[in-house]
């Protein structure tokens, strides 16, 4: 499964941050939200998809749990793109 993650916005700090963004799978684009504890590349993250997104993924033949797992893995590993002007360091506490 070729999943690519793009972050739209991050609100918060190193302790906890709310992330909004989108991900693509085989040229299909979907939105997500996530809560990160630590920073991207940190220790824990929980991604959430809307029921509409989950149903669309199922219609396309994807296993929703596998998609969420891969999305969270990409977020944890920092395998993503950020909007211009936002760097991973810009929301890390000193």
PDB file of C-alpha atoms in Angstrom:
ATOM      1  CA  UNK A   1       0.000   0.000   0.000  1.00  0.00           C
ATOM      2  CA  UNK A   2       1.524   3.324  -1.074  1.00  0.00           C
ATOM      3  CA  UNK A   3       0.429   5.831   1.575  1.00  0.00           C
ATOM      4  CA  UNK A   4       1.753   9.410   1.582  1.00  0.00           C
ATOM      5  CA  UNK A   5       1.077  11.868   4.417  1.00  0.00           C
ATOM      6  CA  UNK A   6       0.857  15.664   4.206  1.00  0.00           C
ATOM      7  CA  UNK A   7       0.443  17.787   7.326  1.00  0.00           C
ATOM      8  CA  UNK A   8      -1.771  20.847   6.996  1.00  0.00           C
ATOM      9  CA  UNK A   9      -1.393  22.239  10.509  1.00  0.00           C
ATOM     10  CA  UNK A  10      -0.020  21.457  13.955  1.00  0.00           C
ATOM     11  CA  UNK A  11      -1.253  23.120  17.160  1.00  0.00           C
ATOM     12  CA  UNK A  12       0.479  22.440  20.423  1.00  0.00           C
ATOM     13  CA  UNK A  13       3.857  21.673  21.858  1.00  0.00           C
ATOM     14  CA  UNK A  14       6.262  18.832  22.497  1.00  0.00           C
ATOM     15  CA  UNK A  15       3.983  17.481  25.233  1.00  0.00           C
ATOM     16  CA  UNK A  16       0.859  17.225  23.058  1.00  0.00           C
ATOM     17  CA  UNK A  17      -0.145  18.496  19.652  1.00  0.00           C
ATOM     18  CA  UNK A  18      -3.214  18.279  17.442  1.00  0.00           C
ATOM     19  CA  UNK A  19      -2.377  17.502  13.834  1.00  0.00           C
ATOM     20  CA  UNK A  20      -4.620  17.966  10.821  1.00  0.00           C
ATOM     21  CA  UNK A  21      -3.722  16.758   7.392  1.00  0.00           C
ATOM     22  CA  UNK A  22      -4.448  14.504   4.493  1.00  0.00           C
ATOM     23  CA  UNK A  23      -3.086  11.267   3.148  1.00  0.00           C
ATOM     24  CA  UNK A  24      -3.177   9.673  -0.258  1.00  0.00           C
ATOM     25  CA  UNK A  25      -3.408   6.041  -1.173  1.00  0.00           C
ATOM     26  CA  UNK A  26      -3.060   5.169  -4.841  1.00  0.00           C
ATOM     27  CA  UNK A  27      -4.101   8.707  -5.869  1.00  0.00           C
ATOM     28  CA  UNK A  28      -7.153   8.778  -3.538  1.00  0.00           C
ATOM     29  CA  UNK A  29      -6.987  11.610  -0.998  1.00  0.00           C
ATOM     30  CA  UNK A  30      -8.473  11.564   2.515  1.00  0.00           C
ATOM     31  CA  UNK A  31      -8.400  13.865   5.553  1.00  0.00           C
ATOM     32  CA  UNK A  32      -7.366  12.891   9.080  1.00  0.00           C
ATOM     33  CA  UNK A  33      -6.804  14.331  12.521  1.00  0.00           C
ATOM     34  CA  UNK A  34      -4.334  13.063  15.095  1.00  0.00           C
ATOM     35  CA  UNK A  35      -3.127  13.720  18.597  1.00  0.00           C
ATOM     36  CA  UNK A  36       0.625  13.409  19.113  1.00  0.00           C
ATOM     37  CA  UNK A  37       2.244  12.919  22.509  1.00  0.00           C
ATOM     38  CA  UNK A  38       5.842  13.924  22.074  1.00  0.00           C
ATOM     39  CA  UNK A  39       6.757  15.425  18.741  1.00  0.00           C
ATOM     40  CA  UNK A  40       6.615  13.935  15.258  1.00  0.00           C
ATOM     41  CA  UNK A  41       9.135  11.167  15.380  1.00  0.00           C
ATOM     42  CA  UNK A  42       8.199  10.920  19.083  1.00  0.00           C
ATOM     43  CA  UNK A  43       6.640   8.219  21.174  1.00  0.00           C
ATOM     44  CA  UNK A  44       2.884   8.031  20.614  1.00  0.00           C
ATOM     45  CA  UNK A  45       0.260   9.181  18.155  1.00  0.00           C
ATOM     46  CA  UNK A  46      -3.421   8.468  17.647  1.00  0.00           C
ATOM     47  CA  UNK A  47      -4.929   9.123  14.228  1.00  0.00           C
ATOM     48  CA  UNK A  48      -8.671   9.396  13.629  1.00  0.00           C
ATOM     49  CA  UNK A  49     -10.643   9.076  10.402  1.00  0.00           C
ATOM     50  CA  UNK A  50     -14.226  10.145   9.864  1.00  0.00           C
ATOM     51  CA  UNK A  51     -16.879   7.477   9.349  1.00  0.00           C
ATOM     52  CA  UNK A  52     -17.288   8.715   5.767  1.00  0.00           C
ATOM     53  CA  UNK A  53     -13.561   8.226   5.124  1.00  0.00           C
ATOM     54  CA  UNK A  54     -13.651   4.769   6.688  1.00  0.00           C
ATOM     55  CA  UNK A  55     -16.595   3.738   4.476  1.00  0.00           C
ATOM     56  CA  UNK A  56     -14.868   5.104   1.365  1.00  0.00           C
ATOM     57  CA  UNK A  57     -11.695   3.176   2.187  1.00  0.00           C
ATOM     58  CA  UNK A  58     -13.738  -0.009   2.622  1.00  0.00           C
ATOM     59  CA  UNK A  59     -15.471   0.590  -0.740  1.00  0.00           C
ATOM     60  CA  UNK A  60     -12.030   0.848  -2.342  1.00  0.00           C
ATOM     61  CA  UNK A  61     -11.059  -2.486  -0.781  1.00  0.00           C
ATOM     62  CA  UNK A  62      -8.735  -1.240   1.962  1.00  0.00           C
ATOM     63  CA  UNK A  63      -8.614  -2.586   5.509  1.00  0.00           C
ATOM     64  CA  UNK A  64      -9.287   0.491   7.669  1.00  0.00           C
ATOM     65  CA  UNK A  65      -7.208  -0.794  10.599  1.00  0.00           C
ATOM     66  CA  UNK A  66      -4.208  -1.389   8.319  1.00  0.00           C
ATOM     67  CA  UNK A  67      -4.572   2.107   6.839  1.00  0.00           C
ATOM     68  CA  UNK A  68      -4.683   3.707  10.306  1.00  0.00           C
ATOM     69  CA  UNK A  69      -1.684   1.649  11.430  1.00  0.00           C
ATOM     70  CA  UNK A  70       0.342   2.731   8.391  1.00  0.00           C
ATOM     71  CA  UNK A  71      -0.771   6.371   8.783  1.00  0.00           C
ATOM     72  CA  UNK A  72       0.308   6.369  12.440  1.00  0.00           C
ATOM     73  CA  UNK A  73       3.609   4.678  11.581  1.00  0.00           C
ATOM     74  CA  UNK A  74       4.357   7.331   8.942  1.00  0.00           C
ATOM     75  CA  UNK A  75       3.544  10.092  11.436  1.00  0.00           C
ATOM     76  CA  UNK A  76       5.721   8.539  14.142  1.00  0.00           C
ATOM     77  CA  UNK A  77       8.642   7.993  11.788  1.00  0.00           C
ATOM     78  CA  UNK A  78       8.379  11.484  10.295  1.00  0.00           C
ATOM     79  CA  UNK A  79       7.629  10.066   6.829  1.00  0.00           C
ATOM     80  CA  UNK A  80       5.537  13.059   5.755  1.00  0.00           C
ATOM     81  CA  UNK A  81       5.540  16.478   4.161  1.00  0.00           C
ATOM     82  CA  UNK A  82       4.974  19.754   5.995  1.00  0.00           C
ATOM     83  CA  UNK A  83       3.497  23.013   4.663  1.00  0.00           C
ATOM     84  CA  UNK A  84       5.956  25.682   3.637  1.00  0.00           C
ATOM     85  CA  UNK A  85       7.233  27.627   6.635  1.00  0.00           C
ATOM     86  CA  UNK A  86       6.515  24.868   9.155  1.00  0.00           C
ATOM     87  CA  UNK A  87       9.411  22.770  10.361  1.00  0.00           C
ATOM     88  CA  UNK A  88       9.390  19.942  12.873  1.00  0.00           C
ATOM     89  CA  UNK A  89      11.497  22.128  15.152  1.00  0.00           C
ATOM     90  CA  UNK A  90       8.940  24.972  15.140  1.00  0.00           C
ATOM     91  CA  UNK A  91       6.574  23.197  17.542  1.00  0.00           C
ATOM     92  CA  UNK A  92       9.154  21.579  19.822  1.00  0.00           C
ATOM     93  CA  UNK A  93       9.548  22.955  23.344  1.00  0.00           C
ATOM     94  CA  UNK A  94      13.005  24.197  24.283  1.00  0.00           C
TER      95      UNK A  94
END
